[in-house]
Coordinates of C-alpha atoms in Angstrom, one line a residue:
Chain Y
M1 CA -22.2 4.9 18.6
T2 CA -22.2 1.6 20.4
D3 CA -24.9 1.1 23.0
G4 CA -22.3 1.2 25.7
L5 CA -21.1 4.6 24.5
H6 CA -24.6 6.0 24.3
R7 CA -25.1 5.3 27.9
A8 CA -21.7 6.6 28.8
T9 CA -22.3 9.8 27.0
R10 CA -23.9 12.2 29.5
D11 CA -26.6 14.6 28.8
K12 CA -25.2 18.2 28.8
R13 CA -28.3 19.7 30.4
D14 CA -27.8 18.0 33.7
Q15 CA -24.1 17.5 33.6
P16 CA -22.7 16.4 36.9
A17 CA -19.6 18.2 38.4
D18 CA -17.3 15.6 36.8
G19 CA -18.0 14.0 33.5
F20 CA -17.2 13.4 29.9
E21 CA -18.8 13.2 26.4
F22 CA -17.7 12.2 23.0
L23 CA -17.6 14.8 20.2
D24 CA -17.8 14.1 16.5
H25 CA -14.4 14.1 14.7
P26 CA -14.1 13.0 11.0
G27 CA -11.3 10.5 11.3
D28 CA -10.9 9.7 15.0
L29 CA -12.4 10.0 18.4
K30 CA -12.6 13.2 20.4
L31 CA -13.3 13.3 24.1
R32 CA -14.4 16.3 26.2
A33 CA -14.0 15.8 29.9
W34 CA -14.6 18.2 32.8
G35 CA -14.2 18.4 36.6
D36 CA -14.6 20.7 39.5
D37 CA -10.8 20.8 39.7
L38 CA -7.8 19.4 37.8
E39 CA -8.0 16.2 39.8
G40 CA -11.6 15.7 38.8
L41 CA -10.8 16.5 35.2
F42 CA -7.9 14.0 35.0
A43 CA -10.1 11.3 36.6
S44 CA -13.0 12.1 34.2
A45 CA -10.8 11.9 31.1
A46 CA -9.6 8.5 32.3
E47 CA -13.2 7.3 33.0
G48 CA -14.2 8.5 29.5
M49 CA -11.4 6.5 27.8
M50 CA -12.2 3.4 29.8
A51 CA -16.0 3.7 29.0
F52 CA -15.1 3.9 25.3
L53 CA -12.7 0.9 25.4
F54 CA -14.8 -1.4 27.6
G55 CA -18.3 0.0 27.4
S56 CA -20.2 1.9 30.1
G57 CA -20.5 -1.4 32.1
V58 CA -16.9 -0.9 33.0
V59 CA -17.9 0.8 36.3
D60 CA -19.7 -2.4 37.4
L61 CA -16.6 -4.7 36.9
E62 CA -15.3 -6.4 40.0
P63 CA -11.7 -5.1 40.6
F64 CA -9.1 -7.6 41.7
G65 CA -6.7 -5.0 43.0
T66 CA -5.3 -1.5 42.9
E67 CA -2.5 -0.1 40.8
T68 CA -0.4 2.9 41.4
I69 CA 0.5 5.2 38.5
E70 CA 3.2 7.9 38.6
I71 CA 3.8 10.3 35.7
A72 CA 6.2 13.1 35.1
A73 CA 6.0 15.3 32.0
G74 CA 7.1 18.7 30.7
D75 CA 3.8 20.5 31.1
R76 CA 0.1 20.0 32.0
E77 CA -1.0 19.1 28.5
A78 CA 1.8 16.5 28.1
L79 CA 0.9 15.2 31.6
L80 CA -2.7 14.5 30.5
V81 CA -1.6 12.7 27.3
D82 CA 1.0 10.7 29.2
W83 CA -1.6 9.8 31.9
L84 CA -4.1 8.5 29.4
S85 CA -1.3 6.8 27.4
E86 CA -0.1 5.0 30.5
L87 CA -3.6 3.7 31.2
L88 CA -4.1 2.7 27.5
Y89 CA -0.8 0.8 27.5
R90 CA -1.7 -1.1 30.7
A91 CA -5.3 -1.8 29.4
M92 CA -4.1 -3.1 26.0
S93 CA -1.0 -5.1 27.2
E94 CA -2.4 -6.5 30.4
Y95 CA -6.1 -6.8 29.3
H96 CA -7.2 -4.8 32.3
A97 CA -9.9 -2.2 32.7
Y98 CA -9.4 0.6 35.2
T99 CA -11.9 2.4 37.4
E100 CA -12.1 4.4 40.7
F101 CA -9.4 6.9 39.9
Q102 CA -7.9 8.6 42.9
M103 CA -5.5 11.4 42.4
H104 CA -3.1 11.7 45.2
E105 CA -0.8 14.3 43.8
L106 CA -1.2 16.5 40.8
T107 CA 1.0 19.4 39.8
E108 CA 1.8 21.0 36.4
T109 CA 4.3 18.3 35.7
K110 CA 3.7 15.4 38.1
L111 CA 1.0 13.0 38.9
K112 CA 0.5 10.2 41.4
A113 CA -2.7 8.3 41.3
T114 CA -4.3 4.9 42.1
A115 CA -6.9 3.0 40.1
A116 CA -8.8 -0.2 40.6
A117 CA -8.0 -2.9 38.0
A118 CA -10.4 -5.5 36.7
V119 CA -9.8 -8.2 34.0
A120 CA -11.8 -7.2 30.9
Q121 CA -11.9 -7.6 27.2
A122 CA -12.0 -4.3 25.3
V123 CA -15.0 -3.7 22.9
E124 CA -13.3 -0.9 21.1
D125 CA -9.7 -0.2 20.1
I126 CA -7.6 2.9 20.6
K127 CA -4.2 3.1 18.9
A128 CA -3.0 6.1 20.8
V129 CA -3.7 9.4 22.6
T130 CA -2.6 12.3 20.5
H131 CA -1.6 15.9 21.2
H132 CA -3.8 17.1 18.3
E133 CA -6.2 19.8 19.2
L134 CA -5.4 19.1 22.9
S135 CA -6.5 21.8 25.3
I136 CA -7.0 22.1 29.0
R137 CA -8.8 25.2 30.2
A138 CA -10.4 26.8 33.3
C139 CA -14.0 27.7 32.6
E140 CA -16.3 29.7 34.9
D141 CA -16.6 27.1 37.6
R142 CA -14.8 24.0 36.3
W143 CA -11.9 22.6 34.3
E144 CA -12.4 21.2 30.8
A145 CA -10.2 19.4 28.3
T146 CA -10.5 17.9 24.9
V147 CA -8.4 15.0 23.7
V148 CA -8.3 13.4 20.3
F149 CA -7.6 9.6 20.1
D150 CA -6.3 7.7 17.1
T151 CA -8.7 4.8 16.7
Chain Q
M1 CA -5.1 29.6 12.1
R2 CA -6.2 31.0 8.8
P3 CA -8.5 28.6 7.0
V4 CA -7.9 27.7 3.3
G5 CA -10.6 29.0 1.0
L6 CA -11.2 28.2 -2.7
A7 CA -9.6 31.5 -3.7
D8 CA -6.3 30.4 -2.0
L9 CA -6.0 27.4 -4.3
Q10 CA -4.4 27.9 -7.7
Q11 CA -5.4 25.3 -10.3
I12 CA -2.3 24.2 -12.1
A13 CA -3.7 21.3 -14.0
P14 CA -7.2 19.8 -14.4
C15 CA -6.8 17.7 -11.2
A16 CA -3.9 19.6 -9.4
W17 CA -4.1 22.6 -7.1
E18 CA -1.4 24.6 -5.4
I19 CA -1.4 26.6 -2.2
P20 CA 1.4 29.1 -2.8
R21 CA 4.2 29.6 -0.2
N22 CA 3.0 33.1 0.6
F23 CA -0.4 31.8 1.9
R24 CA 1.1 31.7 5.4
N25 CA 4.3 33.2 6.4
D26 CA 5.6 30.1 8.2
M27 CA 5.4 28.0 5.0
R28 CA 8.8 26.9 3.7
V29 CA 7.4 25.5 0.4
A30 CA 4.2 25.5 -1.6
A31 CA 1.6 22.7 -0.9
R32 CA 0.0 20.7 -3.7
L33 CA -3.3 18.9 -3.7
Y34 CA -4.4 16.3 -6.3
A35 CA -8.2 16.4 -6.5
S36 CA -11.2 17.0 -8.7
R37 CA -13.1 20.3 -8.2
E38 CA -15.9 18.4 -6.4
M39 CA -13.4 16.9 -4.0
V40 CA -11.8 20.3 -3.3
E41 CA -15.2 21.7 -2.4
H42 CA -15.8 18.9 0.1
L43 CA -12.3 19.3 1.5
L44 CA -12.8 23.0 2.2
Q45 CA -15.4 22.0 4.8
E46 CA -12.9 20.2 7.0
R47 CA -9.4 21.0 8.2
A48 CA -7.3 18.6 6.0
L49 CA -5.9 21.5 3.9
E50 CA -4.8 23.5 7.0
Q51 CA -3.0 20.4 8.1
L52 CA -1.4 20.1 4.7
V53 CA -0.2 23.7 5.0
N54 CA 1.2 22.9 8.5
T55 CA 3.3 20.1 6.9
A56 CA 4.8 22.7 4.5
T57 CA 6.4 24.4 7.5
L58 CA 8.6 21.5 8.7
P59 CA 12.4 22.2 8.7
G60 CA 14.0 20.8 5.6
V61 CA 10.7 20.1 3.7
Q62 CA 11.2 19.7 0.0
E63 CA 8.9 21.4 -2.5
P64 CA 6.0 20.6 -2.5
A65 CA 4.2 19.2 0.5
L66 CA 1.6 16.9 -1.1
A67 CA -1.9 15.7 -0.5
M68 CA -3.5 12.9 -2.5
P69 CA -7.2 12.8 -3.6
D70 CA -8.0 10.5 -0.7
V71 CA -6.8 13.1 1.8
H72 CA -8.8 13.7 5.0
Q73 CA -8.3 15.3 8.3
G74 CA -6.0 13.5 10.6
Y75 CA -4.2 14.5 13.9
G76 CA -1.3 16.7 13.0
F77 CA -0.5 15.4 9.5
P78 CA -3.4 14.9 7.2
I79 CA -4.1 11.3 6.2
G80 CA -3.2 11.0 2.5
G81 CA -0.1 13.2 2.6
V82 CA 3.5 13.0 1.4
V83 CA 6.2 15.1 3.0
A84 CA 9.8 14.7 1.9
T85 CA 12.4 16.3 4.1
R86 CA 16.1 16.6 3.3
A87 CA 18.1 13.9 5.1
A88 CA 21.1 16.2 5.6
D89 CA 19.4 19.1 7.5
G90 CA 15.7 18.2 7.7
V91 CA 13.5 16.5 10.3
I92 CA 11.9 13.2 10.8
S93 CA 8.5 13.1 12.4
P94 CA 6.8 10.0 14.0
G95 CA 3.4 11.7 13.4
G96 CA 4.2 11.9 9.7
V97 CA 4.3 8.1 9.6
G98 CA 1.4 7.5 12.0
Y99 CA 0.7 5.2 14.9
D100 CA 0.2 2.2 12.8
I101 CA 3.7 1.9 11.4
N102 CA 3.9 0.1 8.1
C103 CA 0.2 -0.4 7.8
G104 CA -0.1 -1.7 4.3
V105 CA -1.6 -3.9 1.7
R106 CA -0.5 -7.2 0.3
L107 CA -2.1 -8.8 -2.8
L108 CA -2.0 -12.6 -3.3
A109 CA -2.9 -14.0 -6.7
S110 CA -4.3 -17.5 -7.3
G111 CA -4.4 -19.5 -10.5
A112 CA -8.1 -20.1 -10.0
T113 CA -11.0 -18.3 -11.6
Y114 CA -14.2 -17.3 -9.8
P115 CA -16.4 -20.1 -11.2
Q116 CA -13.8 -22.6 -9.8
V117 CA -14.0 -21.1 -6.3
R118 CA -17.6 -19.9 -6.1
E119 CA -19.2 -23.0 -4.4
H120 CA -16.3 -23.2 -1.8
L121 CA -16.4 -19.5 -0.9
A122 CA -18.5 -19.7 2.3
G123 CA -16.2 -22.6 3.5
L124 CA -13.1 -20.7 2.6
A125 CA -14.2 -17.5 4.4
T126 CA -15.1 -19.5 7.5
Q127 CA -11.8 -21.3 7.5
I128 CA -9.8 -18.0 7.1
Q129 CA -11.8 -16.5 9.9
R130 CA -10.9 -19.5 12.1
D131 CA -7.2 -19.4 11.1
V132 CA -6.5 -15.7 11.2
P133 CA -7.3 -14.1 14.6
T134 CA -9.2 -10.8 14.2
G135 CA -10.7 -8.2 16.5
I136 CA -9.5 -5.9 19.3
G137 CA -6.2 -6.8 21.0
H138 CA -6.7 -10.4 20.0
G139 CA -3.7 -12.5 20.8
G140 CA -2.3 -14.6 18.0
R141 CA -1.4 -18.3 17.8
I142 CA 2.2 -17.6 18.6
A143 CA 3.7 -15.6 21.5
L144 CA 7.2 -14.5 20.7
D145 CA 10.0 -15.0 23.3
D146 CA 12.6 -12.2 23.6
R147 CA 15.0 -13.8 21.2
A148 CA 12.4 -14.5 18.5
M149 CA 11.0 -10.9 18.9
D150 CA 14.6 -9.6 18.4
E151 CA 14.9 -11.6 15.2
V152 CA 11.5 -10.4 13.9
L153 CA 12.4 -6.8 14.6
N154 CA 16.0 -6.9 13.3
T155 CA 15.6 -9.2 10.3
G156 CA 11.9 -9.0 9.3
L157 CA 11.0 -11.4 6.6
N158 CA 14.3 -13.3 6.9
W159 CA 13.0 -14.5 10.3
A160 CA 9.9 -15.8 8.5
M161 CA 12.0 -17.5 5.9
R162 CA 14.1 -19.2 8.6
E163 CA 10.9 -20.4 10.3
G164 CA 9.6 -21.9 7.0
L165 CA 6.8 -19.4 6.8
A166 CA 8.0 -17.5 3.8
S167 CA 9.8 -18.3 0.5
E168 CA 12.4 -16.4 -1.5
A169 CA 9.6 -15.6 -4.0
D170 CA 7.7 -13.9 -1.2
A171 CA 10.7 -11.9 -0.1
S172 CA 11.4 -10.6 -3.6
S173 CA 7.8 -9.3 -3.8
I174 CA 7.8 -7.0 -0.8
E175 CA 9.2 -3.5 -0.5
E176 CA 12.8 -3.7 0.9
R177 CA 12.4 -7.5 0.7
G178 CA 10.5 -7.2 4.0
C179 CA 13.7 -6.2 5.9
F180 CA 14.0 -2.4 6.6
P181 CA 17.6 -1.2 6.2
G182 CA 19.0 -0.1 9.5
A183 CA 16.1 -1.5 11.6
S184 CA 17.1 -2.2 15.2
A185 CA 15.3 -4.0 18.0
D186 CA 17.4 -2.1 20.5
A187 CA 15.6 1.2 19.6
V188 CA 12.1 -0.4 20.1
P189 CA 10.8 0.6 23.6
D190 CA 10.2 -2.4 25.9
R191 CA 6.6 -1.4 26.3
A192 CA 6.1 -1.7 22.5
R193 CA 7.5 -5.2 22.5
K194 CA 5.2 -6.1 25.4
R195 CA 2.1 -4.7 23.7
G196 CA 2.9 -6.6 20.5
R197 CA 4.2 -9.8 21.9
D198 CA 1.1 -11.9 21.2
Q199 CA -0.1 -10.0 18.1
L200 CA 2.0 -11.4 15.3
G201 CA -0.2 -13.0 12.7
T202 CA -3.4 -11.1 13.8
L203 CA -5.5 -8.8 11.6
G204 CA -6.7 -6.4 14.3
S205 CA -9.9 -4.3 14.1
G206 CA -10.8 -0.9 12.7
N207 CA -10.3 -0.5 9.0
H208 CA -8.2 -3.6 8.7
F209 CA -9.6 -6.5 6.7
L210 CA -9.0 -9.5 4.5
E211 CA -10.8 -9.8 1.3
V212 CA -11.2 -12.6 -1.3
Q213 CA -11.7 -10.9 -4.6
R214 CA -12.4 -11.4 -8.3
V215 CA -10.6 -9.5 -11.0
A216 CA -13.6 -7.7 -12.5
R217 CA -11.8 -5.7 -15.2
I218 CA -8.4 -5.3 -16.7
H219 CA -7.7 -1.7 -17.7
D220 CA -4.1 -2.1 -18.8
R221 CA -3.4 -5.5 -20.4
S222 CA 0.4 -5.4 -20.6
R223 CA 0.9 -4.2 -17.1
A224 CA -1.7 -6.7 -15.8
E225 CA 0.2 -9.4 -17.5
A226 CA 3.4 -8.3 -15.9
F227 CA 1.6 -8.4 -12.5
G228 CA 0.3 -11.9 -13.3
L229 CA -3.4 -10.7 -13.3
F230 CA -6.2 -11.9 -15.6
E231 CA -9.9 -11.4 -15.8
D232 CA -12.1 -13.5 -13.4
Q233 CA -9.0 -14.5 -11.4
V234 CA -9.4 -14.9 -7.7
T235 CA -7.1 -12.8 -5.5
V236 CA -6.8 -12.2 -1.8
L237 CA -6.0 -8.8 -0.3
V238 CA -4.6 -8.4 3.2
H239 CA -4.8 -4.9 4.9
T240 CA -3.1 -4.6 8.3
G241 CA -0.1 -3.2 10.0
S242 CA 2.2 -3.5 13.0
R243 CA -0.6 -3.7 15.6
G244 CA 0.1 -2.6 19.2
L245 CA 3.8 -2.8 18.8
G246 CA 3.7 0.0 16.2
H247 CA 1.2 2.1 18.1
Q248 CA 3.3 2.0 21.3
T249 CA 6.6 2.7 19.4
C250 CA 5.0 5.8 17.8
T251 CA 3.5 6.9 21.2
E252 CA 6.9 6.7 22.9
Y253 CA 8.8 8.6 20.2
V254 CA 6.2 11.3 19.8
R255 CA 6.7 11.9 23.6
L256 CA 10.5 11.9 23.2
M257 CA 10.4 14.4 20.2
D258 CA 7.9 16.6 22.1
R259 CA 10.5 16.9 24.8
V260 CA 13.6 17.5 22.7
M261 CA 12.2 19.7 20.0
A262 CA 12.9 23.0 21.8
D263 CA 16.5 22.0 22.2
Y264 CA 16.8 21.9 18.4
G265 CA 15.0 25.3 18.1
I266 CA 12.0 23.8 16.4
T267 CA 8.6 25.4 16.9
L268 CA 5.5 23.9 15.2
A269 CA 1.9 24.8 14.3
D270 CA 0.6 21.6 15.9
R271 CA 2.3 19.6 18.7
E272 CA 1.4 16.3 17.0
L273 CA 3.9 17.2 14.2
A274 CA 6.6 16.6 16.9
C275 CA 9.9 16.0 15.1
A276 CA 13.7 16.0 15.5
P277 CA 16.5 16.5 12.9
F278 CA 16.9 13.2 11.0
V279 CA 20.7 13.1 11.8
S280 CA 20.1 13.8 15.6
P281 CA 20.4 10.9 18.1
E282 CA 16.6 11.0 18.6
G283 CA 15.9 11.1 14.9
Q284 CA 18.1 8.2 14.2
A285 CA 16.7 6.2 17.1
Y286 CA 13.2 6.7 15.8
F287 CA 14.2 5.7 12.3
R288 CA 15.7 2.5 13.6
A289 CA 12.7 1.7 15.8
M290 CA 10.3 2.6 12.9
G291 CA 12.2 0.2 10.7
A292 CA 11.9 -2.6 13.3
A293 CA 8.2 -2.0 13.7
A294 CA 8.0 -2.1 9.8
N295 CA 9.7 -5.5 10.0
F296 CA 7.1 -6.6 12.5
A297 CA 4.3 -5.5 10.1
W298 CA 5.8 -7.4 7.2
C299 CA 6.1 -10.5 9.3
N300 CA 2.5 -9.9 10.4
R301 CA 1.2 -9.9 6.8
Q302 CA 3.4 -12.9 6.1
L303 CA 1.9 -15.0 8.9
I304 CA -1.5 -14.1 7.7
T305 CA -0.5 -15.0 4.2
H306 CA 0.7 -18.4 5.5
A307 CA -2.6 -19.0 7.3
V308 CA -4.6 -18.0 4.2
R309 CA -2.6 -20.4 2.0
G310 CA -3.3 -23.2 4.5
A311 CA -7.0 -22.4 4.4
W312 CA -7.0 -22.2 0.6
Q313 CA -5.4 -25.7 0.3
R314 CA -7.6 -27.2 2.9
V315 CA -10.9 -26.0 1.5
L316 CA -10.2 -26.0 -2.2
G317 CA -7.7 -28.9 -2.3
R318 CA -5.8 -27.1 -4.9
D319 CA -2.1 -27.8 -5.1
E320 CA -0.9 -24.3 -5.8
D321 CA 0.5 -21.4 -3.8
L322 CA -1.1 -18.1 -3.6
G323 CA 1.8 -15.9 -4.9
V324 CA 2.5 -12.5 -3.6
V325 CA 2.0 -9.9 -6.3
Y326 CA 3.5 -7.2 -4.1
D327 CA 3.3 -5.8 -0.6
V328 CA 2.9 -2.0 -0.2
S329 CA 3.3 0.2 2.8
H330 CA 1.1 3.2 3.3
N331 CA 2.3 4.5 6.7
I332 CA 6.1 4.8 6.6
A333 CA 9.2 7.1 6.2
K334 CA 11.8 5.9 3.6
L335 CA 15.2 7.2 2.9
E336 CA 15.2 7.8 -0.9
E337 CA 16.9 10.0 -3.5
H338 CA 14.7 12.4 -5.4
G339 CA 16.2 15.0 -7.8
G340 CA 19.6 14.1 -6.6
V341 CA 18.8 14.9 -3.0
A342 CA 18.6 12.3 -0.2
C343 CA 15.2 12.7 1.3
V344 CA 13.2 11.2 4.2
V345 CA 9.9 10.6 2.4
H346 CA 7.1 10.5 4.9
R347 CA 4.0 8.7 3.5
K348 CA 1.1 8.9 5.8
G349 CA -1.9 7.3 4.1
A350 CA 0.1 7.4 0.8
T351 CA 1.8 4.6 -1.2
R352 CA 5.1 4.4 -2.8
A353 CA 4.6 4.2 -6.6
F354 CA 8.0 3.9 -8.2
G355 CA 8.1 4.2 -12.0
P356 CA 9.7 1.8 -14.5
G357 CA 13.4 1.3 -14.0
S358 CA 13.5 2.5 -10.4
E359 CA 16.1 1.1 -8.1
G360 CA 14.6 -1.3 -5.6
L361 CA 11.9 -2.8 -7.8
P362 CA 11.9 -6.5 -8.4
E363 CA 13.3 -7.3 -11.9
R364 CA 10.0 -8.5 -13.2
Y365 CA 8.5 -5.0 -12.6
W366 CA 11.3 -3.0 -14.1
S367 CA 9.4 -2.2 -17.3
S368 CA 5.8 -2.1 -15.8
G369 CA 6.5 0.1 -12.8
Q370 CA 5.7 -0.8 -9.2
P371 CA 2.3 -2.4 -8.4
V372 CA 0.2 -0.3 -6.1
F373 CA -3.0 -1.5 -4.3
V374 CA -5.7 0.8 -3.4
P375 CA -8.4 -0.9 -1.3
G376 CA -11.8 0.7 -1.6
S377 CA -14.3 0.6 1.3
M378 CA -15.8 -2.7 2.2
G379 CA -18.1 -4.0 -0.5
T380 CA -16.9 -1.7 -3.2
A381 CA -14.0 -2.2 -5.6
S382 CA -10.2 -2.1 -5.0
Y383 CA -7.7 -1.1 -7.6
V384 CA -4.4 -2.2 -8.8
L385 CA -2.3 0.7 -10.2
A386 CA 1.2 1.1 -11.5
G387 CA 3.8 3.8 -10.7
T388 CA 5.1 5.9 -13.5
G389 CA 7.9 8.4 -14.4
V390 CA 5.5 11.2 -13.6
A391 CA 5.3 10.0 -10.0
M392 CA 9.1 10.0 -9.9
A393 CA 9.2 13.6 -11.2
E394 CA 6.3 15.1 -9.3
T395 CA 5.3 13.2 -6.2
F396 CA 8.5 11.7 -4.8
G397 CA 7.3 8.4 -6.3
S398 CA 4.0 8.4 -4.4
T399 CA 0.3 8.0 -4.9
C400 CA -3.0 7.6 -3.1
H401 CA -3.7 4.7 -0.6
G402 CA -7.5 4.3 -0.3
A403 CA -10.9 5.8 -0.6
G404 CA -10.6 8.3 2.2
R405 CA -13.2 8.6 5.0
V406 CA -16.0 11.1 4.7
L407 CA -18.2 9.9 7.6
S408 CA -16.7 9.6 11.1
R409 CA -17.0 6.2 12.7
H410 CA -19.5 7.6 15.1
K411 CA -21.7 9.0 12.3
A412 CA -21.4 5.8 10.3
K413 CA -22.8 3.8 13.2
Q414 CA -25.5 6.4 13.8
T415 CA -26.8 6.7 10.3
I416 CA -26.3 3.3 8.6
D417 CA -28.7 0.4 9.2
Y418 CA -26.9 -2.8 10.1
N419 CA -29.5 -5.2 8.7
R420 CA -29.8 -3.3 5.5
L421 CA -26.0 -3.2 5.1
R422 CA -25.8 -7.0 5.6
Q423 CA -28.6 -7.6 3.1
D424 CA -26.9 -5.3 0.6
L425 CA -23.6 -7.2 0.9
H426 CA -25.5 -10.5 0.6
D427 CA -27.4 -9.3 -2.5
M428 CA -24.1 -8.4 -4.1
G429 CA -23.0 -12.0 -3.6
I430 CA -20.4 -11.2 -0.9
V431 CA -19.8 -13.6 1.9
V432 CA -19.2 -11.7 5.2
R433 CA -17.4 -13.0 8.3
A434 CA -17.2 -10.1 10.7
A435 CA -16.4 -10.3 14.4
S436 CA -18.8 -7.5 15.3
A437 CA -21.7 -5.4 13.9
K438 CA -19.9 -2.2 14.8
G439 CA -16.9 -3.2 12.8
L440 CA -19.1 -3.7 9.7
L441 CA -21.0 -0.4 10.2
E442 CA -17.9 1.7 10.7
E443 CA -16.5 0.5 7.4
A444 CA -19.7 0.7 5.4
P445 CA -19.2 2.0 1.8
A446 CA -21.3 5.1 2.6
A447 CA -18.6 6.2 5.1
Y448 CA -16.0 6.6 2.4
K449 CA -15.3 8.6 -0.7
D450 CA -15.8 6.8 -4.0
V451 CA -12.5 5.0 -4.6
E452 CA -13.0 5.2 -8.4
Q453 CA -12.9 9.0 -8.3
V454 CA -9.7 8.8 -6.3
V455 CA -7.9 6.5 -8.7
D456 CA -9.3 8.5 -11.7
V457 CA -7.7 11.6 -10.4
M458 CA -4.3 9.9 -10.1
A459 CA -4.7 8.5 -13.6
A460 CA -5.6 11.9 -15.0
T461 CA -2.5 13.4 -13.5
G462 CA -0.4 10.6 -14.9
V463 CA 1.1 9.7 -11.5
T464 CA -0.3 6.2 -11.6
A465 CA -1.8 4.0 -14.4
T466 CA -5.0 2.1 -13.6
V467 CA -4.3 -1.6 -14.2
A468 CA -7.1 -3.7 -12.8
R469 CA -10.4 -3.4 -10.8
L470 CA -11.0 -6.1 -8.1
V471 CA -14.4 -6.7 -6.5
P472 CA -14.9 -8.5 -3.2
I473 CA -16.5 -11.9 -3.1
A474 CA -15.8 -12.6 0.6
I475 CA -14.8 -10.3 3.5
V476 CA -13.2 -11.3 6.8
K477 CA -12.8 -8.5 9.4
G478 CA -12.6 -7.7 13.1

């Protein structure tokens, strides 16, 4: 993949508690994200999407401010799709990259978070976050999710 | 979910296969695949056929659910599928149209031959790249205010005509004259308007491109004549869609349908198939919004056409207009009558291919059938086809749309050498203007099925006739 994505893709052997990696998918982009808890998982998935859109250097961007994001959805899966869709919409319509995700409230159907916003030009495009093959599951000691993006 | 194996496919013709209705108990109709045996064997390795079976379970689906030879695994619906549902009691699904609403292809024909253009080609490609914004999220030359956006969304090409960016001849060469019946700006979410506000007249990235081509071979002389095509003629092919406006419209309506589906008693094999009855308030709102996004896409291809015409005149100094041969949509749902039944024909990665005498065709194509354009992968050939009576009888008037991806974007970037690819394109005499290396790698010919095999299957089935082969001489992409 692009250099940026190579760096962003973490090595599975020494995976940190929260993280993400990109899996091969014939037509589109598939992301696996994980975290110690659901909050960590949601933050990792967002970090993964931002690393894809803006390259791994996204974490070094200088934020100009913080934005609050609130989502309500029918269930946990829809909440994850809506969370990522909200960030994608803001990124593509405002030309902002987002980092430093802080989850202040997270239930099965509701989410309140803040993220640092920086002005940035995307290096990759994502059309949408899909429900296809979406799963959120509790593994032995962590939470994992896979999300397919239409690129 | 039970995978489809070779034994589950019944060969009903040399290039047609059927998965019977009893393959899975939730199927409402049989599914049909047009493909060669070699293509079938490749398809069995991915999940496109399970996805095809899933589409055969939708409420109101008409026999059969279809996959074209360029089919590949998508998200929810396969890419390269046609699903017709009864308008009276069937569903409409945003996923059956896709996120890039009215992504499509327009072919422009010049009066010039390749030898007349050859020495100006590099200049022409550079000028087009300058005049047509490409790449990710790139804002266009015009930002629409609310009123202009409403006009684009409600009236499509009529807006472009009022602005002096389109002619009557252009309008008559576009599906629906570039104005979707029933389209309504009011149904388009505000966020979609915002995401698309500065993207009109932009090509975008991904598999979207603009190509200057040479007519390399005429396969069907009388139809080629009807389409105004001749050997060695220079043509321009534009492949793009509704950009961020369409992506956001689909996103918002998938969310809405996902929420209301249970109220209508609909359960699905894949959540991404989210749908609602066509006649329901949600179904109708989506149809109006999709139509408005389709209008945006037609205006998008029109503005690009306008810019290409300007570049052509400026560089070649030729006092002629590049005429629109036709403009086809390959991600859309249309209300059409088939077999006496009003249907919502979802074409996701499939093209309308109406046969001779069909209602809605421009008069000059009444006897030839509708022109269809099938772009190959970058650097290979594209094809001009014509719709037939077989298409009307068997495929809800539909055919294939492209080569079909075989390598993921990721694999293409990993396995293909950039310098080699550039050299190969150069050796083929193709001028390349690409915004990024990755854009070029992702769309390399090796990442796609052979487009010739795809159109050959459709010709063997009689669904479309092969009219002409076009080869690229210059490529502009994001």
